[in-house]
PDB file of C-alpha atoms in Angstrom:
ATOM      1  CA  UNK A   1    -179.957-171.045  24.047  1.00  0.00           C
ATOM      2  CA  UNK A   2    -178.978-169.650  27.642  1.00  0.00           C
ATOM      3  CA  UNK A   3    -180.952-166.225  28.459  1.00  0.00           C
ATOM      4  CA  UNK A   4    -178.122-164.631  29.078  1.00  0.00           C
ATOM      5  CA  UNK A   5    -176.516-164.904  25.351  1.00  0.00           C
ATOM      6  CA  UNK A   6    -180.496-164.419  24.011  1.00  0.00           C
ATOM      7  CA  UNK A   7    -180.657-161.391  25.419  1.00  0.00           C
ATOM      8  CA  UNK A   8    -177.064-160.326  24.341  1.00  0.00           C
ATOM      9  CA  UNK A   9    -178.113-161.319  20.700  1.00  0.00           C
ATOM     10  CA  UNK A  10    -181.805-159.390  21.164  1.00  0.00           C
ATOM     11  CA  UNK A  11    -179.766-156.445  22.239  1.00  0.00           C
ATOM     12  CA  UNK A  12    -176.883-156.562  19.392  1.00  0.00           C
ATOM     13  CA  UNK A  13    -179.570-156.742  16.699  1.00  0.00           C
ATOM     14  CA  UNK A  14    -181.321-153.904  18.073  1.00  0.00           C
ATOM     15  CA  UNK A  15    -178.224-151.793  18.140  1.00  0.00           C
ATOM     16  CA  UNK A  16    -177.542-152.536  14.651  1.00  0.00           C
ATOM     17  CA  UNK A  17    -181.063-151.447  13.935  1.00  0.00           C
ATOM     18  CA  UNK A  18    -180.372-147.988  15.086  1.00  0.00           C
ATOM     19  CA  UNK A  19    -176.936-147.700  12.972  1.00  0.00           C
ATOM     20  CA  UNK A  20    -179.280-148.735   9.884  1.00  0.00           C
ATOM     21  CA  UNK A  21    -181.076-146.164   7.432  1.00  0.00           C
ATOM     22  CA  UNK A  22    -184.673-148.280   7.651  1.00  0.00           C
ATOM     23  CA  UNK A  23    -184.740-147.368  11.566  1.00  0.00           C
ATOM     24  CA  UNK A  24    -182.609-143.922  11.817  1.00  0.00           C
ATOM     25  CA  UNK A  25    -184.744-142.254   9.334  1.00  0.00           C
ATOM     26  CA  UNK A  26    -188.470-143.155  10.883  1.00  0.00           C
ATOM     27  CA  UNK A  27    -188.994-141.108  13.442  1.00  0.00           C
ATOM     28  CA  UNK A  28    -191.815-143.217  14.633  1.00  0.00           C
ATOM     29  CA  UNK A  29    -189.803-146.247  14.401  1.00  0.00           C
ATOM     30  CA  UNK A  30    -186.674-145.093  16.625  1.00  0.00           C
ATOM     31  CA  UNK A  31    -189.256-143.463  18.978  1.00  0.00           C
ATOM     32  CA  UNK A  32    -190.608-146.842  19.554  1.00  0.00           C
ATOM     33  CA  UNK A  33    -187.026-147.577  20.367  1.00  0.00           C
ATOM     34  CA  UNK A  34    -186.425-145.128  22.980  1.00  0.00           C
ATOM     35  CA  UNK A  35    -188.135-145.138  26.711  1.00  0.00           C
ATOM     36  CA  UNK A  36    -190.263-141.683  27.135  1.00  0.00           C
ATOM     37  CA  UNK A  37    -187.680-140.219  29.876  1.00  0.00           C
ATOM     38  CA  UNK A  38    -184.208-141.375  27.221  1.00  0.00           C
ATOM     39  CA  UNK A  39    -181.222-139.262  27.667  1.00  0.00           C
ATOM     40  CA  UNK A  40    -178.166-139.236  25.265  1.00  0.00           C
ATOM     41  CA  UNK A  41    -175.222-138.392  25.616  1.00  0.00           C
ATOM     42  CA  UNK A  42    -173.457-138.008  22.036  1.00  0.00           C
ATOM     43  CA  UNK A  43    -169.987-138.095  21.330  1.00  0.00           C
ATOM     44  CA  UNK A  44    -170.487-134.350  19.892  1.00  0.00           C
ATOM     45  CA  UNK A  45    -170.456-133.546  23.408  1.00  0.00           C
ATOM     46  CA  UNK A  46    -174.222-132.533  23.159  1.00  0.00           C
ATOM     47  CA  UNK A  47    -176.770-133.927  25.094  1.00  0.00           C
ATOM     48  CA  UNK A  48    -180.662-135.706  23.560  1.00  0.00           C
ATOM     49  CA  UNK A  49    -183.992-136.274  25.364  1.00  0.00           C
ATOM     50  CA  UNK A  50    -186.211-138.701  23.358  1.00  0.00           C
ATOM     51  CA  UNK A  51    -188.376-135.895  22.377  1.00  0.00           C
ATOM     52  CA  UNK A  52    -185.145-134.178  20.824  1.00  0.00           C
ATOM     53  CA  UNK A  53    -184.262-137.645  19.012  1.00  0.00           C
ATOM     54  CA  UNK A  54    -188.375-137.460  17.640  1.00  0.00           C
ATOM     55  CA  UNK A  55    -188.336-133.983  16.466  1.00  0.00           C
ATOM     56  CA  UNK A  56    -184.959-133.654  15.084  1.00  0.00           C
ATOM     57  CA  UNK A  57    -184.232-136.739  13.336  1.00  0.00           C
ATOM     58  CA  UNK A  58    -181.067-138.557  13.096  1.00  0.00           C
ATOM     59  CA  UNK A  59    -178.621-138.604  10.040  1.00  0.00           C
ATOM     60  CA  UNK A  60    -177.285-141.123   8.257  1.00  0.00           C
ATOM     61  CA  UNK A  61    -174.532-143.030   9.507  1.00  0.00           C
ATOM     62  CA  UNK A  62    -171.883-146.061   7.795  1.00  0.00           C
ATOM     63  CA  UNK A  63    -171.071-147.546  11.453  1.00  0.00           C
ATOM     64  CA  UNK A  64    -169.860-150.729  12.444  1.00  0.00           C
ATOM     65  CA  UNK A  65    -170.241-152.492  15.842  1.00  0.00           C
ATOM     66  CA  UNK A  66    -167.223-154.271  17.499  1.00  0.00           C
ATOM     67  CA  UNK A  67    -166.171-155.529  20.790  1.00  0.00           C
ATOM     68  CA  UNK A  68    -169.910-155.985  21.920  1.00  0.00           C
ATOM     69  CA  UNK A  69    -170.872-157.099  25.153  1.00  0.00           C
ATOM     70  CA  UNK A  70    -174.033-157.383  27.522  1.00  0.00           C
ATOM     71  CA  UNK A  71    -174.056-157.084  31.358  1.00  0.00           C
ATOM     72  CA  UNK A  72    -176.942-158.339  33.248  1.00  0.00           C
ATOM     73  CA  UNK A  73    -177.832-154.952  35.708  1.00  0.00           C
ATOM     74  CA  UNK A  74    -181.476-156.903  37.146  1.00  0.00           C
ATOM     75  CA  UNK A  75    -184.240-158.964  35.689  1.00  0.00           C
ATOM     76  CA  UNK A  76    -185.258-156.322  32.858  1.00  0.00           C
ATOM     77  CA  UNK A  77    -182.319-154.076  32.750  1.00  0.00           C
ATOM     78  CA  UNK A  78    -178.843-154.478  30.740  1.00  0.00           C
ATOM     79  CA  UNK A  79    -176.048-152.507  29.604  1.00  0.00           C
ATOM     80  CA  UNK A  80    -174.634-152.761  26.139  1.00  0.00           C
ATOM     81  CA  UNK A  81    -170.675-151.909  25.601  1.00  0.00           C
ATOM     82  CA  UNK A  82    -169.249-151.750  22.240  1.00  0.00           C
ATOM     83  CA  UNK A  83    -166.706-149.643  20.069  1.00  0.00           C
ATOM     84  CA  UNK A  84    -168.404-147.961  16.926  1.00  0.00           C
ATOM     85  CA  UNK A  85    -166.226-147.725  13.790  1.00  0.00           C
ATOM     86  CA  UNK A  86    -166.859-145.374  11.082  1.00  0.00           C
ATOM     87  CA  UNK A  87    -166.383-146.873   7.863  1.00  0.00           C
ATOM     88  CA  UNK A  88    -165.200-143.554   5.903  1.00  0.00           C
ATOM     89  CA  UNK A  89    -163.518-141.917   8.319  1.00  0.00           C
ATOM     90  CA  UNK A  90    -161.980-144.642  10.366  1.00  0.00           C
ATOM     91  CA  UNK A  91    -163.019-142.576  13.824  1.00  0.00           C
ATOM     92  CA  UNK A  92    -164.057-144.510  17.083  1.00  0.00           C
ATOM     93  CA  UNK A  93    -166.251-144.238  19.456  1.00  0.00           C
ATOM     94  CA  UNK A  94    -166.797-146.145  22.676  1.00  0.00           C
ATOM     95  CA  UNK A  95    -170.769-146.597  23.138  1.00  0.00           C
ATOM     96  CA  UNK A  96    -173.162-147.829  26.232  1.00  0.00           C
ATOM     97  CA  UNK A  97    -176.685-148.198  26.190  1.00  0.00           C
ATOM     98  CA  UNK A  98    -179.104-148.970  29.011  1.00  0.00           C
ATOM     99  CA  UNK A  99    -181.606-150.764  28.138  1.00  0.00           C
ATOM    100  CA  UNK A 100    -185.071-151.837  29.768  1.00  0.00           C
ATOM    101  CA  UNK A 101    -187.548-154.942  29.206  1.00  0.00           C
ATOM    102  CA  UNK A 102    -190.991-152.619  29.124  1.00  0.00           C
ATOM    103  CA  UNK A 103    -194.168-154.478  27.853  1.00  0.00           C
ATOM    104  CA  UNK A 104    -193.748-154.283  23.934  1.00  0.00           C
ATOM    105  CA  UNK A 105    -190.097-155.239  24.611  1.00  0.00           C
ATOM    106  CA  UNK A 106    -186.761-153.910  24.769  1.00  0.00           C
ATOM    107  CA  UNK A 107    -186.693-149.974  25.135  1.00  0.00           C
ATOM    108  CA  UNK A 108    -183.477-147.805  25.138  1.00  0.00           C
ATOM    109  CA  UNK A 109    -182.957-146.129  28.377  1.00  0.00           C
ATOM    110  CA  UNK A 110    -179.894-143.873  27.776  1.00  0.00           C
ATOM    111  CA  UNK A 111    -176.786-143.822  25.524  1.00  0.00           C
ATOM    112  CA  UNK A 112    -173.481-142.247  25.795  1.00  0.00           C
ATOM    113  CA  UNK A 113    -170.988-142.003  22.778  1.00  0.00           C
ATOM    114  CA  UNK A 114    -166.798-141.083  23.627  1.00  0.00           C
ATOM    115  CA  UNK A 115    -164.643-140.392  20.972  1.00  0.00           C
ATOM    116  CA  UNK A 116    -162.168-143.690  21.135  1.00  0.00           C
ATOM    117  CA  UNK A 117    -158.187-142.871  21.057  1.00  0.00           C
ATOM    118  CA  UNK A 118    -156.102-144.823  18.390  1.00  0.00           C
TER     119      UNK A 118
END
């Protein structure tokens, strides 16, 4: 398989595991998840640190990932694009994650959510 689509797939499936229940709700799992200086920038408009993410939780979300791609930024770096779709609501978001090779593997960097016009 060329890197460049194992890393997209890495990537994708670690994305997913943040939309899921299993990860969102462990606070030691999506910790694991996130490097120590991880910045967010939700599509509430609010900003998270990693320590924010740790303390506070997330909730529950019914998201699904479309229109996902990878860019190549250097040897352990990438950014992940992709639209979000909530499955009740219908709402978009456009979403893109840095994220950084670290030893233990793949570690979010920073995120950004932007509500998606129709």
């Amino acid at each position: 398989m060329d890197e460049q689509l194992q890393v997209k797939e890495t990537i994708l499936q670690l994305e997913r595991s943040l939309l899921e229940d299993d990860t969102r709700l462990s606070t030691d799992t999506v910790g694991n998840l996130l490097t120590e200086d991880y910045l967010e920038h939700g599509s509430s408009g609010q900003s998270f640190s990693k320590i924010d993410i740790v303390t506070n939780g997330l909730d529950s979300v019914d998201l699904d990932i479309r229109d996902f791609d990878v860019r190549i930024l250097s040897e352990d770096t990438v950014l992940a694009t992709f639209r979000t779709c909530d499955t009740a609501s219908g709402g978009e978001q456009l979403r893109s994650s840095i994220w950084r090779y670290q030893p233990g593997g793949w570690r979010m960097l920073f995120h950004q959510g932007t509500p998606a016009g129709k």
